[in-house]
Short mmCIF file of C-alpha atoms in Angstrom, two decimals:
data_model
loop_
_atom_site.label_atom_id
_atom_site.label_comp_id
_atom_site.label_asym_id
_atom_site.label_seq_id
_atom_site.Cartn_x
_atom_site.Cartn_y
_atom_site.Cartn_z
CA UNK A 3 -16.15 -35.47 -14.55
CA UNK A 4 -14.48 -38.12 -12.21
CA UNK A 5 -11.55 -38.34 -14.44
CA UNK A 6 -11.14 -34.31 -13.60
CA UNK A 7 -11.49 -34.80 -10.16
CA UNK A 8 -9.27 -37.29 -10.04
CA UNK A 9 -6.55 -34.97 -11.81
CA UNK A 10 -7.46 -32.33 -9.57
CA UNK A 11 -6.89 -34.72 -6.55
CA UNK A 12 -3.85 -35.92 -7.74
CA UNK A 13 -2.24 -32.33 -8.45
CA UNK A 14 -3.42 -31.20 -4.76
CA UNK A 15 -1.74 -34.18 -3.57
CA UNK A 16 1.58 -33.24 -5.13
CA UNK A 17 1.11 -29.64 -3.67
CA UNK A 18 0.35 -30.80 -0.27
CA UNK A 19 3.47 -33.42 -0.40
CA UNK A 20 5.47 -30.28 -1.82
CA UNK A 21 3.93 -27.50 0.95
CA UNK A 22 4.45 -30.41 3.92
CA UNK A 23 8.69 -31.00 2.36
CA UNK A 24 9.55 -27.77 2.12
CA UNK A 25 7.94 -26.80 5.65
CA UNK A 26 9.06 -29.95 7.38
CA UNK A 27 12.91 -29.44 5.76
CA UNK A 28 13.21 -25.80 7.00
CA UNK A 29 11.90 -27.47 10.60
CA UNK A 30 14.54 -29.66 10.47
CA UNK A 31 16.85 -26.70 9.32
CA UNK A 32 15.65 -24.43 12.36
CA UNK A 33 17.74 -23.78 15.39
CA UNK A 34 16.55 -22.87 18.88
CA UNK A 35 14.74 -19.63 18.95
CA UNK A 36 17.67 -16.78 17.79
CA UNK A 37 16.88 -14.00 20.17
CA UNK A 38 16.95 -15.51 24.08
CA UNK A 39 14.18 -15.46 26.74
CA UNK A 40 11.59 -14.33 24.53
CA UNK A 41 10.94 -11.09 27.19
CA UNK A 42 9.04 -8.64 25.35
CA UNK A 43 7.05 -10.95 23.75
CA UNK A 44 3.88 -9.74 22.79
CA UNK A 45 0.88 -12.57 23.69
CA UNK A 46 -2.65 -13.41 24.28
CA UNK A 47 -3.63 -16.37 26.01
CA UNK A 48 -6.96 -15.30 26.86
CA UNK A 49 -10.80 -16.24 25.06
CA UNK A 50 -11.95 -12.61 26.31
CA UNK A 51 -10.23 -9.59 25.53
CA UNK A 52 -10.15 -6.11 26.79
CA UNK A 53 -9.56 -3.58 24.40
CA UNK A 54 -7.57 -0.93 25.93
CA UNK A 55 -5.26 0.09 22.65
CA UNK A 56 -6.10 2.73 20.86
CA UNK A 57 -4.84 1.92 17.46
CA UNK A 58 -2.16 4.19 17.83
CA UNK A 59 1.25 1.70 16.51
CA UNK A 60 4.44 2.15 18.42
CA UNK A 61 7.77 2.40 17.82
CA UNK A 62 9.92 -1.24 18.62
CA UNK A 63 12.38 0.17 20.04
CA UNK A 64 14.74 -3.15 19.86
CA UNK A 65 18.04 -3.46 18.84
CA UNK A 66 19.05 -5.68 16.46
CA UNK A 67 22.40 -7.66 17.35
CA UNK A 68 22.46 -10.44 14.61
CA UNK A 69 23.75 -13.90 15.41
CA UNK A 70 27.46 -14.91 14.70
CA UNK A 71 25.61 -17.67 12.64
CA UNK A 72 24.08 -14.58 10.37
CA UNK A 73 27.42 -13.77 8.99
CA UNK A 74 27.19 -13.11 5.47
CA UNK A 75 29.29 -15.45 3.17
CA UNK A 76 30.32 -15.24 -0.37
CA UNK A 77 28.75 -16.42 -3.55
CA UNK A 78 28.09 -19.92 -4.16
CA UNK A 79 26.65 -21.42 -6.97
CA UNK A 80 25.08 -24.34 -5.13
CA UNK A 81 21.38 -24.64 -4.74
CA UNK A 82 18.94 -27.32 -3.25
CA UNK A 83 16.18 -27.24 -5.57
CA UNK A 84 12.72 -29.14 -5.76
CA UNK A 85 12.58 -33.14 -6.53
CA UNK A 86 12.17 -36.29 -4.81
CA UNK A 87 9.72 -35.86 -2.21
CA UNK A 88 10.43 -38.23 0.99
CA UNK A 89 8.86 -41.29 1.36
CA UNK A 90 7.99 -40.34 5.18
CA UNK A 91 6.62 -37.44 4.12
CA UNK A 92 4.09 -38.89 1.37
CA UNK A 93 3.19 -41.45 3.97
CA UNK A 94 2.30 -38.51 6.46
CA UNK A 95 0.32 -36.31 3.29
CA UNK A 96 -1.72 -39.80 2.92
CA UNK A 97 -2.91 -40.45 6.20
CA UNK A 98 -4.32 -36.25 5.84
CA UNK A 99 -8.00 -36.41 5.74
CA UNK A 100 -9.17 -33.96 3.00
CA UNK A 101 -10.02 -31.18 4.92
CA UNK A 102 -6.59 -31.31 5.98
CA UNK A 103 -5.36 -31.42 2.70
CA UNK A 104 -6.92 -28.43 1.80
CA UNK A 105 -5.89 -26.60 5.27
CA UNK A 106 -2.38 -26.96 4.01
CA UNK A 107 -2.87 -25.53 0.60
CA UNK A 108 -4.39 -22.14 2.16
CA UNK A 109 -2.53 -19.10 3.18
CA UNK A 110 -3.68 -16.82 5.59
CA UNK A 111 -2.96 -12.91 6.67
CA UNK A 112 -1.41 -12.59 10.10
CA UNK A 113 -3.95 -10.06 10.69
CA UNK A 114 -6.27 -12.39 11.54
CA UNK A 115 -4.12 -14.14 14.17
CA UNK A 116 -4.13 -10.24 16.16
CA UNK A 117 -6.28 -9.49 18.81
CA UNK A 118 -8.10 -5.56 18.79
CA UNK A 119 -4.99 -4.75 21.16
CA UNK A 120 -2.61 -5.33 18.55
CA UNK A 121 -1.21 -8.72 20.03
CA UNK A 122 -1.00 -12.70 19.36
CA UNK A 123 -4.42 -13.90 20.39
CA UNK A 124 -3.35 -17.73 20.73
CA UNK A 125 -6.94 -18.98 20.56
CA UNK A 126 -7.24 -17.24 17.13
CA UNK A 127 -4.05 -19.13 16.77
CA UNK A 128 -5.40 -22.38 17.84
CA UNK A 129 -8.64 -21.96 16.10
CA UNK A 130 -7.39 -21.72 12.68
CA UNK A 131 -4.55 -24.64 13.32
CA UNK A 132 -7.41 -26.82 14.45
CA UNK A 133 -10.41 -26.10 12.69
CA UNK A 134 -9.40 -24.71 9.40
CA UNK A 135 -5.58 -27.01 9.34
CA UNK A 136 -4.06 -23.87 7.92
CA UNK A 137 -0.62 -24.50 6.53
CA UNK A 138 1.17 -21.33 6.01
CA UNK A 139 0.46 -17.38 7.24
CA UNK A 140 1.96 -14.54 5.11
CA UNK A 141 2.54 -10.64 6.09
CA UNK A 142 4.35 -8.20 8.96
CA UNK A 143 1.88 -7.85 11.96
CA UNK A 144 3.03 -4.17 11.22
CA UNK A 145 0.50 -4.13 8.07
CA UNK A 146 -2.42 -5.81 9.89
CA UNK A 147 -2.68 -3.19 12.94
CA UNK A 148 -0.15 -4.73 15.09
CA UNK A 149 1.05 -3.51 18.28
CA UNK A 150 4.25 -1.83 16.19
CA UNK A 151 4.76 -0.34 13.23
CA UNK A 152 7.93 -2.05 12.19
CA UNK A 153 8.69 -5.39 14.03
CA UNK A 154 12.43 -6.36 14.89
CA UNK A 155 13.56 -9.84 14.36
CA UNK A 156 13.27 -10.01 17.95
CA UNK A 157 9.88 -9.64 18.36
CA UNK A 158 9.06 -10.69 14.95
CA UNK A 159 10.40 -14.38 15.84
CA UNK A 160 8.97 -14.30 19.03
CA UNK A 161 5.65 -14.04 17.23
CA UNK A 162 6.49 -16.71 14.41
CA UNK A 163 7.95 -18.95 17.14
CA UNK A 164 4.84 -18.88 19.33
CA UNK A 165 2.66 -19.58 16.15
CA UNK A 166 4.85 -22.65 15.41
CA UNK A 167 5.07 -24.01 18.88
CA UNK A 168 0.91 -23.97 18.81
CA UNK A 169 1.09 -25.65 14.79
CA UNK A 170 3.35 -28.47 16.42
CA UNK A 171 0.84 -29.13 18.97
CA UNK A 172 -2.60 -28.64 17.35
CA UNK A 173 -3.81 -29.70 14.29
CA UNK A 174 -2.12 -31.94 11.93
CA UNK A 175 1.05 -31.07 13.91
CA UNK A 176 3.08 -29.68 10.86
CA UNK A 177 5.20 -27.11 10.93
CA UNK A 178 3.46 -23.99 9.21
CA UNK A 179 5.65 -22.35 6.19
CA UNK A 180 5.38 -18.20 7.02
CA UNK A 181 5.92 -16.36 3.34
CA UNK A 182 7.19 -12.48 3.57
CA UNK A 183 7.69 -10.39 0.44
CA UNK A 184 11.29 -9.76 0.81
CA UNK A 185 12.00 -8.26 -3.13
CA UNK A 186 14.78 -5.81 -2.16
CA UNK A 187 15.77 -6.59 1.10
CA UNK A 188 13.60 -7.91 4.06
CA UNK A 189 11.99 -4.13 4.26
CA UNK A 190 9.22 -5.59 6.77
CA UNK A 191 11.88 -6.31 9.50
CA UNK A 192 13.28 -3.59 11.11
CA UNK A 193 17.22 -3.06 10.98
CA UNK A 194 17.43 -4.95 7.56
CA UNK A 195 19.27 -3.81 4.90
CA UNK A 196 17.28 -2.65 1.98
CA UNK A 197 18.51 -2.73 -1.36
CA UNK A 198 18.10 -0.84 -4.76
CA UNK A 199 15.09 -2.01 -7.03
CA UNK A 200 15.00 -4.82 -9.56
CA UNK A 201 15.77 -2.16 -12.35
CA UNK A 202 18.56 -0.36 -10.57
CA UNK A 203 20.16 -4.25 -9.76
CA UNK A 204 19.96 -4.55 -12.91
CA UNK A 205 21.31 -1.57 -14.15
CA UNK A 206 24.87 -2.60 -12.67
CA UNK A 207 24.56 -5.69 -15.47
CA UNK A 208 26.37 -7.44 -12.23
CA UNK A 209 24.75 -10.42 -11.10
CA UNK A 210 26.94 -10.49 -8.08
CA UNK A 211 24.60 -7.79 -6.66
CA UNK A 212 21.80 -9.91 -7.23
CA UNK A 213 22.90 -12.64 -5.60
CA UNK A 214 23.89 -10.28 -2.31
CA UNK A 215 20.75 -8.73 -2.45
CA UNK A 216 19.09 -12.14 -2.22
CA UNK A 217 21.41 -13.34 0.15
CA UNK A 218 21.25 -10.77 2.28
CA UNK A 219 17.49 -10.70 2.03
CA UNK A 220 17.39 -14.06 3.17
CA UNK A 221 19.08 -14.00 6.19
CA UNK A 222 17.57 -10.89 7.55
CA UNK A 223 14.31 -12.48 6.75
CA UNK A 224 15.32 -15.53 8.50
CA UNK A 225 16.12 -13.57 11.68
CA UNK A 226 12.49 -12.75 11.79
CA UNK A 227 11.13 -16.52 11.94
CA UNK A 228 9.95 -16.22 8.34
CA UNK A 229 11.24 -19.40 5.94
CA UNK A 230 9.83 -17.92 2.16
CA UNK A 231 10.40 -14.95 0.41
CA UNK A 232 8.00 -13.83 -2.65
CA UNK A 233 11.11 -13.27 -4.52
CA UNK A 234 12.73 -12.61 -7.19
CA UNK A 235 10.02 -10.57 -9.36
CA UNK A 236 10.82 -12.22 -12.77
CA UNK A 237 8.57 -10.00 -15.12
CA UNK A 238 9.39 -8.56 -18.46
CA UNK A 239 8.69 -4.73 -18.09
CA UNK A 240 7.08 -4.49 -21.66
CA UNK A 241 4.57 -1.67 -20.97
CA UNK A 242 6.03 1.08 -18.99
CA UNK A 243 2.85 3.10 -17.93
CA UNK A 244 2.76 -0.41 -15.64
CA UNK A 245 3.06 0.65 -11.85
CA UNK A 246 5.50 -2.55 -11.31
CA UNK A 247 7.99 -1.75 -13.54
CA UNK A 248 10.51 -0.99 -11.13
CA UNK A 249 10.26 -3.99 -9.29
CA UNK A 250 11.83 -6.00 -12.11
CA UNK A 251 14.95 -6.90 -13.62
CA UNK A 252 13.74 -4.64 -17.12
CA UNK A 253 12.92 -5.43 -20.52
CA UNK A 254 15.90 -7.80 -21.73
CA UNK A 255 15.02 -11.42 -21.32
CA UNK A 256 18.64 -12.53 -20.96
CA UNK A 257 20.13 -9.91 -18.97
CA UNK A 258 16.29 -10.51 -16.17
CA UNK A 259 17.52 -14.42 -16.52
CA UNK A 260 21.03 -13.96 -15.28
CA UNK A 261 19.95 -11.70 -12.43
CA UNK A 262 17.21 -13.92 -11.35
CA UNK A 263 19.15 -16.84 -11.85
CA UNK A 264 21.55 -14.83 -9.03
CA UNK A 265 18.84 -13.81 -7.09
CA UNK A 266 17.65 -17.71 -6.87
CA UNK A 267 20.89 -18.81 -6.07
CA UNK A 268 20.82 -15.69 -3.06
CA UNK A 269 17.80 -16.52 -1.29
CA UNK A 270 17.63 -20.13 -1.74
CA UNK A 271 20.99 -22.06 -1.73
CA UNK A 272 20.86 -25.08 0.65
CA UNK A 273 18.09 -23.62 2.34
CA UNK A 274 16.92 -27.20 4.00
CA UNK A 275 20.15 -26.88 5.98
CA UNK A 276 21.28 -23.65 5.99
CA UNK A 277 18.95 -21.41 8.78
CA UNK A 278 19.91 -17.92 7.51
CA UNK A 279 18.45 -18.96 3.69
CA UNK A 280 14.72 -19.26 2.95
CA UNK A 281 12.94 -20.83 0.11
CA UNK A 282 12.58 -18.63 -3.31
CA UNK A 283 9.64 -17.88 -5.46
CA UNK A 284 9.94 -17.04 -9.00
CA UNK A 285 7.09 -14.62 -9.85
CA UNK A 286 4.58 -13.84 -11.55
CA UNK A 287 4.55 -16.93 -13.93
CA UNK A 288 3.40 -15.57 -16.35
CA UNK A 289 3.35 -12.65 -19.14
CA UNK A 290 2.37 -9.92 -15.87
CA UNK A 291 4.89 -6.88 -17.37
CA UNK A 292 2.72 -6.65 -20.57
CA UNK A 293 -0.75 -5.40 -19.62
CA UNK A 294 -2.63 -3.91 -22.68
CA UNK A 295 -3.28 -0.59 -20.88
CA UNK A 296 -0.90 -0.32 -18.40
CA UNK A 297 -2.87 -0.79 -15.07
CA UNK A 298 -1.78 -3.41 -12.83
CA UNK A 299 -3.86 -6.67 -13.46
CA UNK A 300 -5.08 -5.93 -16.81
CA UNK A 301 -5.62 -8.39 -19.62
CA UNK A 302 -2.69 -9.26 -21.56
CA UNK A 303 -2.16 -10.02 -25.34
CA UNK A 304 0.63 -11.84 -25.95
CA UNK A 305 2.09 -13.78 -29.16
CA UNK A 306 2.58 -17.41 -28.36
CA UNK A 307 6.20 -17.11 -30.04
CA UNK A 308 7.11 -13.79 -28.04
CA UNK A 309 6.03 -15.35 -24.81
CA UNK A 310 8.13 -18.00 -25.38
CA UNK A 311 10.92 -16.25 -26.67
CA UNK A 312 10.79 -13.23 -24.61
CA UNK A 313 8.53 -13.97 -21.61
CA UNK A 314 10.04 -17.48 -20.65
CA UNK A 315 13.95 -16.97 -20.26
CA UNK A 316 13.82 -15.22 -16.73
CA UNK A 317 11.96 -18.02 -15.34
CA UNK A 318 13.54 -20.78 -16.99
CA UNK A 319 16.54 -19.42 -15.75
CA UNK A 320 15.16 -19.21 -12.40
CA UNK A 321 13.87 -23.00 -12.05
CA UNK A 322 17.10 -23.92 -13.64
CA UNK A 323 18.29 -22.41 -10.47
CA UNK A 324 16.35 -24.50 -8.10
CA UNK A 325 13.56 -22.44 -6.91
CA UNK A 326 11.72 -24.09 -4.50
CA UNK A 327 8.30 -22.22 -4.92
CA UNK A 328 6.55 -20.28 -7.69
CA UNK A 329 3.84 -18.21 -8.40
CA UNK A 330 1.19 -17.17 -10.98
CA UNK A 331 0.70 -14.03 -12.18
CA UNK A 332 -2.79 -12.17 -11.83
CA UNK A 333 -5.25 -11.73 -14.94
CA UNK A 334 -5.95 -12.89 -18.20
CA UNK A 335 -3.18 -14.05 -20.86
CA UNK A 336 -4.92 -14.18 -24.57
CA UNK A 337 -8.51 -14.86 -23.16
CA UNK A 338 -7.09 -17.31 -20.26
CA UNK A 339 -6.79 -16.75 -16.28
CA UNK A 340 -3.65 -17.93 -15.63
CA UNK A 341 -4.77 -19.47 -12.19
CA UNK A 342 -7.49 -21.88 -14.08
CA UNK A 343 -5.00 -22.41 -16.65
CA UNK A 344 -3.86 -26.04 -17.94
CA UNK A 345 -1.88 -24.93 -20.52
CA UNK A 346 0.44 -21.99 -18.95
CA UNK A 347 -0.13 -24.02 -15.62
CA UNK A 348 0.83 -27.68 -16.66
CA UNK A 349 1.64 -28.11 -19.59
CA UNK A 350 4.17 -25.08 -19.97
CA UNK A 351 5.67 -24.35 -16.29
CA UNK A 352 5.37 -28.21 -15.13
CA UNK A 353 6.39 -30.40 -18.59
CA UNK A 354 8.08 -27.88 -20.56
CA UNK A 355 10.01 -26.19 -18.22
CA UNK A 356 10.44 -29.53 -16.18
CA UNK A 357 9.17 -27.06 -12.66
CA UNK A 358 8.86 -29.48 -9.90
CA UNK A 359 8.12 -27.25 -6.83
CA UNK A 360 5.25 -25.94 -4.88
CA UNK A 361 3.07 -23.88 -7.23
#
C-alpha cells in the first residue's frame, strides 16, 4: 500500500512540475496585455451582488484589429517539446504543500468564476486561487451564461488577464494555464477563422493545411489570453455510426500521423517564446474512434496488435512532434478505464512511446 502511494506521489509530482513549466514558460512568453486600456472590461469586485440581468446574452459588438505581432508566418518544422524540467521550478513544486499540489492538478469551468449577472466575480476568483490552489480554468464564458454570447479577444483577454493578475497575487502565486478546445480554428473567439473538419483536412492529403489550421488556431486563440488548445483530435474513425467521426483525421493510421504530426508542429512550435503559439494536446490517448456500438463513450474491444499497429501511429507521430500536453480518452479499452490504467497510461504512452509531457 505505501509503495502505491508512493508511486502515486511521485507521478503527481512529475505532473505538478510539468503543469507549473509549461504555465510558468508561457508567463515568461506573455507580453503586456494585447488589446489597450482594458475599457469594456467586464468585472466584479463586489462580495454582494445584485442581479439585474436577465439571462438574455448579448451581442460583443467589438472589433477585432489583430496585433502586427499576430502576423501569420510560414511553416516551420521546429517545435519545443516536453523534457528537462527546470531546476527552479522543481525547487518551487517542492516547497507546495499537498493541497497545493493537488490545486494545480485540477481544472475548473469558467462558469464558476461568473457572477448571476454574467460577469467576473473576483471573489469567486480569489476564492478558488486561495482556498482550492486551482491551477488551470478551461471554457468560453459564452458557454457558462456569460454576459455575451461570443467573446472577442478583446474582452476575452481582458477576462483571462484579470484572472491571472489575481493567480499572481493569491495563492501559490503561479500563473494559471487556461485550456480552450480550439480543433478547427479558435471557434470560441469571435472574428477567428474557422477551418474545415479533421476529415475534410484530411481529405486534401496536404499536411500544409494542417499545419495552417493549427497555426492559425493558435494565434487566434492566443489573442484571447488562452495558452492550450485541446488539439489535434488524433482518433482512428473505425466505427462510423460514432458521432466524432468528423472531428478526426479518418481511418488511415499513416495519412492521421502526418496530419497530426502538422497540426503539432501548428499549434505548438516554440510556444515558450513565441506569444501567438499555445501548447498542443494530442487526444484521446487511446483507442476512442472504435466504440463497439457506436455511441460516444462506449466500451471498446480492441486487439492488442491492431491497437498497436493501427491505433498508435497518429499519436506517436504526434509526441514525436513535441506535444506538450496529452489526454486520455473516455471509457473502457478491453475491460480497462483508460484513466485508472497502468498499462495504456505508463507503461505504453510514458515508456514505450518515450511521452514526457503533462498528462
Amino acid at each position: 500500500m505505501r509503495i502505491a502511494l508512493l508511486g502515486i506521489y511521485t507521478e503527481a509530482l512529475f505532473l505538478v512540475s510539468a503543469i507549473t513549466a509549461v504555465a510558468m514558460g508561457l508567463a515568461e512568453a506573455a507580453d503586456p496585455p494585447v488589446f489597450g486600456s482594458g475599457a469594456g472590461v467586464v468585472v466584479n469586485t463586489s462580495n454582494a451582488t445584485s442581479c439585474t440581468w436577465d439571462g438574455v446574452q448579448e451581442l460583443d459588438d467589438e472589433v477585432w484589429k489583430p496585433a502586427a505581432s499576430y502576423a501569420f508566418r510560414g511553416r516551420s518544422n521546429e517545435t519545443q517539446g516536453p523534457g528537462h524540467i527546470d531546476r527552479d521550478i522543481m525547487h518551487m513544486v517542492r516547497r507546495l504543500s499537498v493541497t497545493e499540489k493537488i490545486g494545480q492538478m485540477t481544472q475548473v469551468q469558467v462558469g464558476l468564476l461568473l457572477d448571476c449577472n454574467g460577469e467576473l466575480n473576483e471573489t469567486a476568483v480569489k476564492h478558488w486561487i486561495n482556498t482550492w490552489k486551482i491551477g488551470s480554468f478551461l471554457e468560453s464564458p459564452g458557454n457558462h451564461n456569460g454576459r455575451y454570447s461570443w467573446y472577442s479577444p478583446q474582452k476575452f483577454s481582458e477576462l483571462t488577464d484579470a484572472v491571472q493578475r489575481i493567480a499572481l497575487e493569491n495563492g501559490p502565486k503561479i500563473p494559471v494555464l487556461w485550456g480552450l478546445d480550439s480543433v478547427r480554428g479558435a471557434n470560441y473567439v469571435k472574428g477567428a477563422t474557422i477551418f474545415p473538419a479533421g476529415i475534410a483536412t484530411a481529405a486534401t492529403f496536404d499536411a500544409d493545411h494542417a499545419f495552417a489550421a493549427g497555426r492559425v488556431a493558435a494565434k487566434d486563440s492566443r489573442a484571447a489570453g488562452t495558452h492550450w488548445a485541446f488539439a489535434p483530435v488524433l482518433d482512428i474513425a473505425v466505427n462510423k455510426l460514432w458521432s466524432r467521426t468528423y472531428e478526426n483525421f479518418g481511418e488511415d493510421p499513416f495519412l492521421s500521423a502526418q496530419m497530426g504530426r502538422a497540426s503539432v508542429q501548428g499549434y505548438q512550435g516554440d510556444y515558450k517564446s513565441d506569444r501567438t503559439r499555445v501548447a498542443a494536446c494530442l487526444k484521446h490517448f487511446i483507442g476512442y474512434g472504435y466504440p463497439f456500438d457506436g455511441s460516444d463513450r462506449a466500451n471498446r474491444h480492441i486487439a492488442a496488435h491492431e491497437l498497436l499497429e493501427y491505433y498508435v501511429p497518429p499519436f506517436r507521430a504526434a509526441i514525436e512532434a513535441g506535444s506538450a500536453t496529452a489526454m486520455e480518452s473516455y471509457g473502457v479499452v478491453n475491460g480497462e478505464a483508460i484513466m485508472l490504467s497502468h498499462y495504456y497510461l505508463t507503461q505504453l504512452l510514458r515508456k514505450q512511446l518515450g511521452f514526457e509531457g503533462m498528462l
